Short mmCIF file of C-alpha atoms in Angstrom, two decimals:
data_model
loop_
_atom_site.label_atom_id
_atom_site.label_comp_id
_atom_site.label_asym_id
_atom_site.label_seq_id
_atom_site.Cartn_x
_atom_site.Cartn_y
_atom_site.Cartn_z
CA MET A 7 7.39 10.56 -12.06
CA ASP A 8 5.00 10.44 -9.07
CA LEU A 9 5.57 6.82 -8.08
CA ILE A 10 3.81 7.25 -4.73
CA SER A 11 0.53 8.23 -6.36
CA GLU A 12 0.77 5.39 -8.87
CA VAL A 13 1.44 2.72 -6.26
CA VAL A 14 -1.31 3.97 -3.93
CA ARG A 15 -3.76 3.61 -6.81
CA THR A 16 -2.55 0.04 -7.24
CA ILE A 17 -3.03 -0.94 -3.57
CA ARG A 18 -6.65 0.21 -3.86
CA VAL A 19 -7.66 -3.24 -5.19
CA GLY A 20 -7.43 -4.41 -1.58
CA ASN A 21 -10.28 -4.35 0.92
CA PRO A 22 -10.23 -1.06 2.87
CA GLY A 23 -10.75 -0.96 6.62
CA SER A 24 -10.49 1.51 9.48
CA ARG A 25 -11.05 1.43 13.23
CA VAL A 26 -10.39 3.55 16.34
CA ILE A 27 -8.94 1.44 19.17
CA ARG A 28 -8.59 2.35 22.84
CA GLN A 29 -6.16 0.33 24.90
CA SER A 30 -5.99 0.14 28.67
CA GLY A 31 -4.64 -2.23 31.27
CA SER A 32 -1.34 -4.00 31.56
CA GLN A 33 -1.47 -5.73 28.17
CA GLY A 34 -0.95 -4.12 24.78
CA VAL A 35 -1.83 -5.60 21.40
CA ARG A 36 0.01 -7.55 18.71
CA PHE A 37 -0.97 -7.39 15.04
CA PRO A 38 -0.17 -10.62 13.15
CA ALA A 39 1.37 -10.45 9.70
CA PHE A 40 -1.03 -9.79 6.83
CA ASP A 41 -0.96 -9.14 3.09
CA GLY A 42 -1.41 -5.44 2.47
CA THR A 43 -0.48 -1.94 3.61
CA GLY A 44 -1.80 0.12 6.49
CA PHE A 45 -1.08 2.60 9.24
CA HIS A 46 -1.67 3.51 12.88
CA ILE A 47 -2.05 7.11 14.07
CA VAL A 48 -1.80 7.86 17.79
CA LEU A 49 -4.78 10.04 18.75
CA ASP A 50 -4.34 10.32 22.51
CA GLY A 51 -1.92 9.12 25.16
CA ALA A 52 1.56 7.69 24.65
CA CYS A 53 2.63 4.20 23.64
CA TRP A 54 5.50 2.19 22.18
CA LEU A 55 5.87 0.49 18.83
CA ILE A 56 7.05 -3.07 19.43
CA THR A 57 8.77 -5.11 16.70
CA GLU A 58 10.52 -8.46 16.45
CA ASP A 59 14.11 -7.31 15.99
CA GLN A 60 14.32 -3.59 16.83
CA GLU A 61 14.29 -1.59 20.03
CA PRO A 62 10.85 -0.30 21.06
CA VAL A 63 10.05 3.13 19.59
CA PRO A 64 8.21 5.73 21.71
CA LEU A 65 5.12 7.26 20.11
CA LYS A 66 3.24 10.43 21.04
CA PRO A 67 -0.10 11.86 19.87
CA GLY A 68 -0.02 12.63 16.16
CA ASP A 69 2.72 10.12 15.33
CA VAL A 70 2.08 7.84 12.35
CA VAL A 71 3.27 4.25 11.98
CA LEU A 72 3.24 3.04 8.37
CA VAL A 73 2.91 -0.74 8.08
CA THR A 74 4.25 -0.94 4.54
CA SER A 75 3.87 -4.63 3.79
CA GLY A 76 2.00 -6.22 6.67
CA ALA A 77 4.83 -7.06 9.08
CA THR A 78 4.04 -8.39 12.55
CA HIS A 79 4.17 -5.62 15.16
CA GLY A 80 2.58 -4.45 18.39
CA LEU A 81 1.64 -1.41 20.44
CA ASN A 82 1.94 -1.18 24.22
CA HIS A 83 1.98 1.51 26.89
CA VAL A 84 5.44 0.33 28.07
CA PRO A 85 8.40 -1.33 26.29
CA CYS A 86 8.19 -5.12 26.14
CA ALA A 87 8.93 -8.13 23.94
CA LEU A 88 6.63 -8.66 20.96
CA GLY A 89 5.94 -12.25 22.01
CA ASP A 90 4.53 -11.02 25.32
CA LEU A 91 1.66 -9.19 23.63
CA PRO A 92 -1.68 -10.91 22.91
CA ALA A 93 -2.93 -10.97 19.32
CA MET A 94 -5.37 -8.19 18.48
CA VAL A 95 -9.00 -9.29 18.32
CA MET A 96 -11.22 -6.84 16.48
CA GLU A 97 -14.71 -6.35 17.89
CA ARG A 98 -17.69 -5.14 15.91
CA THR A 99 -18.61 -2.50 18.46
CA PRO A 100 -17.11 0.97 18.99
CA PRO A 101 -14.56 1.34 21.79
CA ALA A 102 -16.22 1.58 25.20
CA PRO A 103 -16.16 4.94 27.00
CA GLY A 104 -13.96 5.28 30.02
CA PRO A 105 -10.29 5.74 30.90
CA PHE A 106 -7.61 4.36 28.58
CA ASP A 107 -3.83 4.43 28.30
CA PHE A 108 -3.72 5.33 24.62
CA GLU A 109 -6.02 5.63 21.62
CA PHE A 110 -5.07 5.10 18.00
CA LEU A 111 -6.66 5.13 14.56
CA CYS A 112 -5.97 2.22 12.20
CA GLY A 113 -6.36 2.15 8.43
CA VAL A 114 -5.56 -0.67 6.03
CA TYR A 115 -5.84 -2.06 2.54
CA ARG A 116 -5.93 -5.84 3.02
CA LEU A 117 -5.08 -7.86 -0.08
CA GLU A 118 -6.80 -11.20 -0.41
CA HIS A 119 -5.61 -12.23 -3.88
CA ALA A 120 -2.52 -10.11 -4.54
CA ARG A 121 0.93 -9.30 -3.27
CA THR A 122 1.79 -5.97 -1.74
CA PRO A 123 3.25 -3.74 -4.48
CA GLN A 124 7.02 -3.81 -4.90
CA TYR A 125 7.34 -0.17 -3.87
CA PHE A 126 6.01 -0.93 -0.38
CA ARG A 127 8.00 -4.17 -0.08
CA ALA A 128 11.19 -2.24 -0.85
CA LEU A 129 10.56 0.14 2.07
CA PRO A 130 11.31 -0.64 5.74
CA ASP A 131 8.65 -2.92 7.22
CA LEU A 132 7.56 -0.27 9.74
CA ILE A 133 8.08 3.47 9.35
CA THR A 134 7.41 6.06 12.04
CA VAL A 135 6.66 9.65 11.07
CA SER A 136 6.05 12.73 13.25
CA PRO A 137 4.20 15.06 10.85
CA ASP A 138 4.45 18.83 11.15
CA TYR A 139 0.75 19.54 11.63
CA ASP A 140 1.30 23.30 11.86
CA ARG A 141 2.70 23.21 8.34
CA LEU A 142 0.31 20.50 7.16
CA PRO A 143 -3.09 21.18 8.73
CA GLN A 144 -4.68 19.25 5.86
CA LEU A 145 -3.28 15.99 7.24
CA ARG A 146 -4.87 16.70 10.63
CA ALA A 147 -8.16 17.38 8.84
CA LEU A 148 -7.91 14.06 6.98
CA ILE A 149 -7.28 12.19 10.23
CA ASP A 150 -10.28 13.88 11.85
CA LEU A 151 -12.46 12.98 8.85
CA LEU A 152 -11.37 9.34 8.90
CA SER A 153 -11.94 9.13 12.66
CA ALA A 154 -15.46 10.52 12.24
CA ASP A 155 -16.29 8.24 9.30
CA THR A 156 -14.93 5.25 11.20
CA ALA A 157 -17.17 5.92 14.20
CA GLU A 158 -20.32 5.06 12.23
CA ALA A 159 -21.15 3.52 8.86
CA TYR A 160 -22.47 6.70 7.23
CA LEU A 161 -24.03 6.76 3.79
CA GLY A 162 -21.25 7.07 1.23
CA THR A 163 -18.58 5.47 3.42
CA ALA A 164 -17.73 3.02 0.64
CA ALA A 165 -16.52 6.03 -1.37
CA THR A 166 -15.01 8.17 1.39
CA LEU A 167 -13.01 5.46 3.16
CA PRO A 168 -10.69 4.53 0.26
CA ALA A 169 -10.24 8.22 -0.61
CA LEU A 170 -9.21 9.09 2.96
CA LEU A 171 -6.89 6.07 3.23
CA ASP A 172 -5.22 7.08 -0.04
CA LEU A 173 -4.69 10.67 1.07
CA ILE A 174 -3.30 9.76 4.49
CA LEU A 175 -0.91 7.22 2.95
CA VAL A 176 0.32 9.77 0.40
CA HIS A 177 0.79 12.56 2.98
CA SER A 178 2.57 10.23 5.41
CA LEU A 179 4.94 8.85 2.77
CA ARG A 180 5.65 12.37 1.56
CA GLN A 181 6.48 13.47 5.12
CA TRP A 182 8.79 10.49 5.59
CA HIS A 183 10.70 11.27 2.41
CA GLU A 184 10.99 14.93 3.44
CA GLN A 185 12.08 14.32 7.03
CA TYR A 186 14.65 11.57 6.54
CA ASP A 187 17.48 10.58 4.23
CA THR A 188 15.55 8.17 2.02
CA ALA A 189 17.91 8.18 -0.94
CA GLY A 190 18.24 4.40 -0.75
CA PHE A 191 14.52 3.81 -1.10
CA PRO A 192 12.34 4.04 -4.23
CA ARG A 193 11.31 7.53 -5.29
CA THR A 194 12.14 7.55 -9.00
CA ASP A 195 13.54 11.06 -9.04
CA ASP A 196 15.84 9.81 -11.83
CA PRO A 197 14.46 11.67 -14.87
CA GLU A 198 15.52 9.03 -17.43
CA ILE A 199 13.90 6.20 -15.47
CA ALA A 200 10.84 8.36 -14.84
CA ALA A 201 10.46 8.79 -18.60
CA ALA A 202 10.36 5.01 -19.06
CA LEU A 203 7.88 4.60 -16.21
CA ARG A 204 5.58 7.21 -17.71
CA GLU A 205 5.48 5.23 -20.95
CA ILE A 206 4.81 1.94 -19.15
CA HIS A 207 2.01 3.49 -17.13
CA ALA A 208 0.49 5.39 -20.05
CA ARG A 209 0.75 2.55 -22.59
CA PRO A 210 0.96 -0.82 -20.82
CA GLN A 211 -0.44 -2.47 -23.97
CA ALA A 212 2.61 -1.50 -26.08
CA ARG A 213 5.06 -4.27 -27.06
CA TRP A 214 7.79 -3.18 -24.70
CA THR A 215 11.24 -4.74 -24.45
CA VAL A 216 14.21 -3.66 -22.37
CA GLU A 217 15.79 -2.32 -25.57
CA ARG A 218 12.76 -0.18 -26.42
CA LEU A 219 12.43 1.14 -22.88
CA SER A 220 16.14 1.98 -22.73
CA LYS A 221 15.68 4.05 -25.91
CA VAL A 222 12.81 5.93 -24.24
CA ALA A 223 15.16 6.66 -21.34
CA ALA A 224 18.00 7.56 -23.75
CA LEU A 225 20.35 5.22 -21.90
CA PRO A 226 22.45 2.20 -22.87
CA ARG A 227 20.54 -0.98 -22.14
CA ALA A 228 22.83 -2.19 -19.32
CA VAL A 229 22.88 1.22 -17.64
CA PHE A 230 19.11 1.52 -17.97
CA THR A 231 18.48 -1.92 -16.45
CA ARG A 232 20.80 -1.22 -13.53
CA ARG A 233 19.33 2.20 -12.76
CA PHE A 234 15.73 1.04 -13.23
CA THR A 235 16.19 -1.90 -10.86
CA ALA A 236 17.91 0.28 -8.26
CA GLY A 237 15.28 3.01 -8.41
CA VAL A 238 12.11 0.94 -8.70
CA GLY A 239 13.03 -2.25 -6.86
CA LYS A 240 12.67 -4.82 -9.65
CA PRO A 241 13.90 -5.26 -13.27
CA PRO A 242 12.04 -3.51 -16.11
CA MET A 243 10.20 -6.55 -17.51
CA SER A 244 9.17 -7.77 -14.06
CA TYR A 245 7.83 -4.33 -13.26
CA LEU A 246 5.99 -4.17 -16.60
CA ILE A 247 4.23 -7.49 -15.98
CA SER A 248 3.28 -6.51 -12.42
CA TRP A 249 1.95 -3.16 -13.62
CA ARG A 250 -0.11 -4.73 -16.39
CA LEU A 251 -1.67 -7.23 -14.01
CA SER A 252 -2.33 -4.65 -11.30
CA GLN A 253 -4.13 -2.48 -13.85
CA GLY A 254 -6.06 -5.53 -14.97
CA ALA A 255 -7.08 -6.12 -11.35
CA ARG A 256 -8.22 -2.51 -11.05
CA LEU A 257 -10.30 -2.76 -14.24
CA LEU A 258 -11.87 -6.02 -13.04
CA ARG A 259 -12.95 -4.35 -9.82
CA GLU A 260 -13.94 -0.93 -11.18
CA THR A 261 -15.48 -1.67 -14.60
CA ASP A 262 -17.81 -4.10 -16.36
CA ALA A 263 -15.45 -4.48 -19.33
CA THR A 264 -15.16 -7.97 -20.79
CA LEU A 265 -12.10 -10.07 -20.05
CA ALA A 266 -11.00 -9.80 -23.68
CA THR A 267 -11.23 -6.01 -23.56
CA ILE A 268 -9.25 -5.79 -20.33
CA ALA A 269 -6.62 -8.16 -21.72
CA ARG A 270 -6.09 -5.90 -24.75
CA GLU A 271 -5.98 -2.74 -22.64
CA VAL A 272 -3.18 -4.07 -20.45
CA GLY A 273 -1.08 -5.66 -23.17
CA TYR A 274 -2.16 -9.27 -23.62
CA ALA A 275 -3.08 -10.62 -27.05
CA THR A 276 -5.83 -12.90 -25.75
CA GLU A 277 -7.97 -13.24 -22.67
CA PHE A 278 -6.46 -16.70 -22.15
CA ALA A 279 -2.94 -15.29 -21.94
CA PHE A 280 -4.13 -12.61 -19.52
CA SER A 281 -6.08 -15.10 -17.44
CA GLY A 282 -3.08 -17.42 -17.10
CA ALA A 283 -0.72 -14.61 -16.08
CA PHE A 284 -3.30 -13.13 -13.71
CA THR A 285 -3.92 -16.47 -12.00
CA ARG A 286 -0.19 -17.05 -11.52
CA GLU A 287 0.23 -13.59 -9.96
CA TYR A 288 -2.92 -13.39 -7.84
CA GLY A 289 -3.60 -17.04 -7.11
CA VAL A 290 -7.19 -16.75 -8.34
CA SER A 291 -8.84 -16.48 -11.76
CA PRO A 292 -9.93 -13.06 -13.08
CA GLY A 293 -13.56 -14.12 -12.93
CA ARG A 294 -13.37 -15.15 -9.30
CA PHE A 295 -11.40 -12.02 -8.46
CA ARG A 296 -14.14 -9.89 -9.99
CA ARG A 297 -16.88 -11.74 -8.12
CA THR A 298 -15.11 -11.14 -4.82
CA ALA A 299 -16.34 -7.57 -4.58
CA THR A 300 -14.32 -5.05 -2.59
CA THR A 301 -16.18 -4.21 0.60
CA VAL A 302 -15.72 -1.61 3.30
CA HIS A 303 -14.77 -3.11 6.66
CA LEU A 304 -15.17 -0.49 9.35
CA PRO A 305 -14.96 -2.71 12.43
CA SER A 306 -12.41 -5.27 11.22
CA LEU A 307 -8.86 -4.41 10.31
CA MET A 308 -6.14 -7.04 10.44
CA PRO A 309 -6.59 -10.82 10.05
CA GLN A 310 -6.71 -12.88 13.17
CA SER A 311 -3.91 -15.24 12.11
CA PRO A 312 -1.29 -14.96 10.61
CA GLY A 313 10.46 -14.76 -16.19
CA LYS A 314 10.25 -13.86 -19.43
CA SER A 315 13.10 -13.15 -21.85
CA ALA A 316 14.22 -9.55 -21.48
CA ASP A 317 14.04 -8.84 -25.25
CA ARG A 318 10.86 -10.71 -26.00
CA PRO A 319 7.82 -8.42 -26.13
CA VAL A 320 5.35 -9.34 -23.36
#
């Protein structure tokens, strides 16, 4: 079960953004907390990743910082306390030419009416990866493409930006899983749990219960629930509801299907049931969510400030 690909598709309902930033002088930058998932890639120079409760981490050109669920963090050319860094203020002009201490590329999916997917929230808040670019020249090519597309708003950027963000996120997460002992974090290598996830993803409209999903996995119900929760990060029914609503959000953004049609496709008997569940999860009605069209934000990146019964089909 390729959980990484599935969850990256889900985060795509957020607003994509990208920007190249050059930093010079004695002060670094602090990124306030935000709802979403993003990354920084050091392009030139050296800097330090600054967090609230960990020692500063040195970064060199090519290093990737994954901001899995929007945690507060900073970048500076020397170690310091996070509180000493000024909040990042995004400008709508390209970085000025001239000397700089370090340069980095930012990419983000910012969620305005949704929570960051459980997969990302189950990961460490900030992940650093040093990719093997000799073995993975395609990742270097993706970074170069995103840097070039970020420099100017070319025709077609609305299509290329999300695609490049997706690919860089997937390659970076794959590298992290390969380079480190990530057995305690969600991957869903468990074949029985993967079988249940495939059914949920393929047929979210089915009348699933824990009992029915445990039969798909060929496991006793208690064992299935325990292994599913450990591998995915939330219980089966909670995951099912989140998946249904995330697919509903995707269909609202990507199609002109009626609300009743979308409700049926993701497992709700009526559009009213879907609308109520969607509003509780996203904090906004499906209609308003659809009207808030996803836009490409090249110059702006981060914000400036900071159950059901397990055996009842849902």
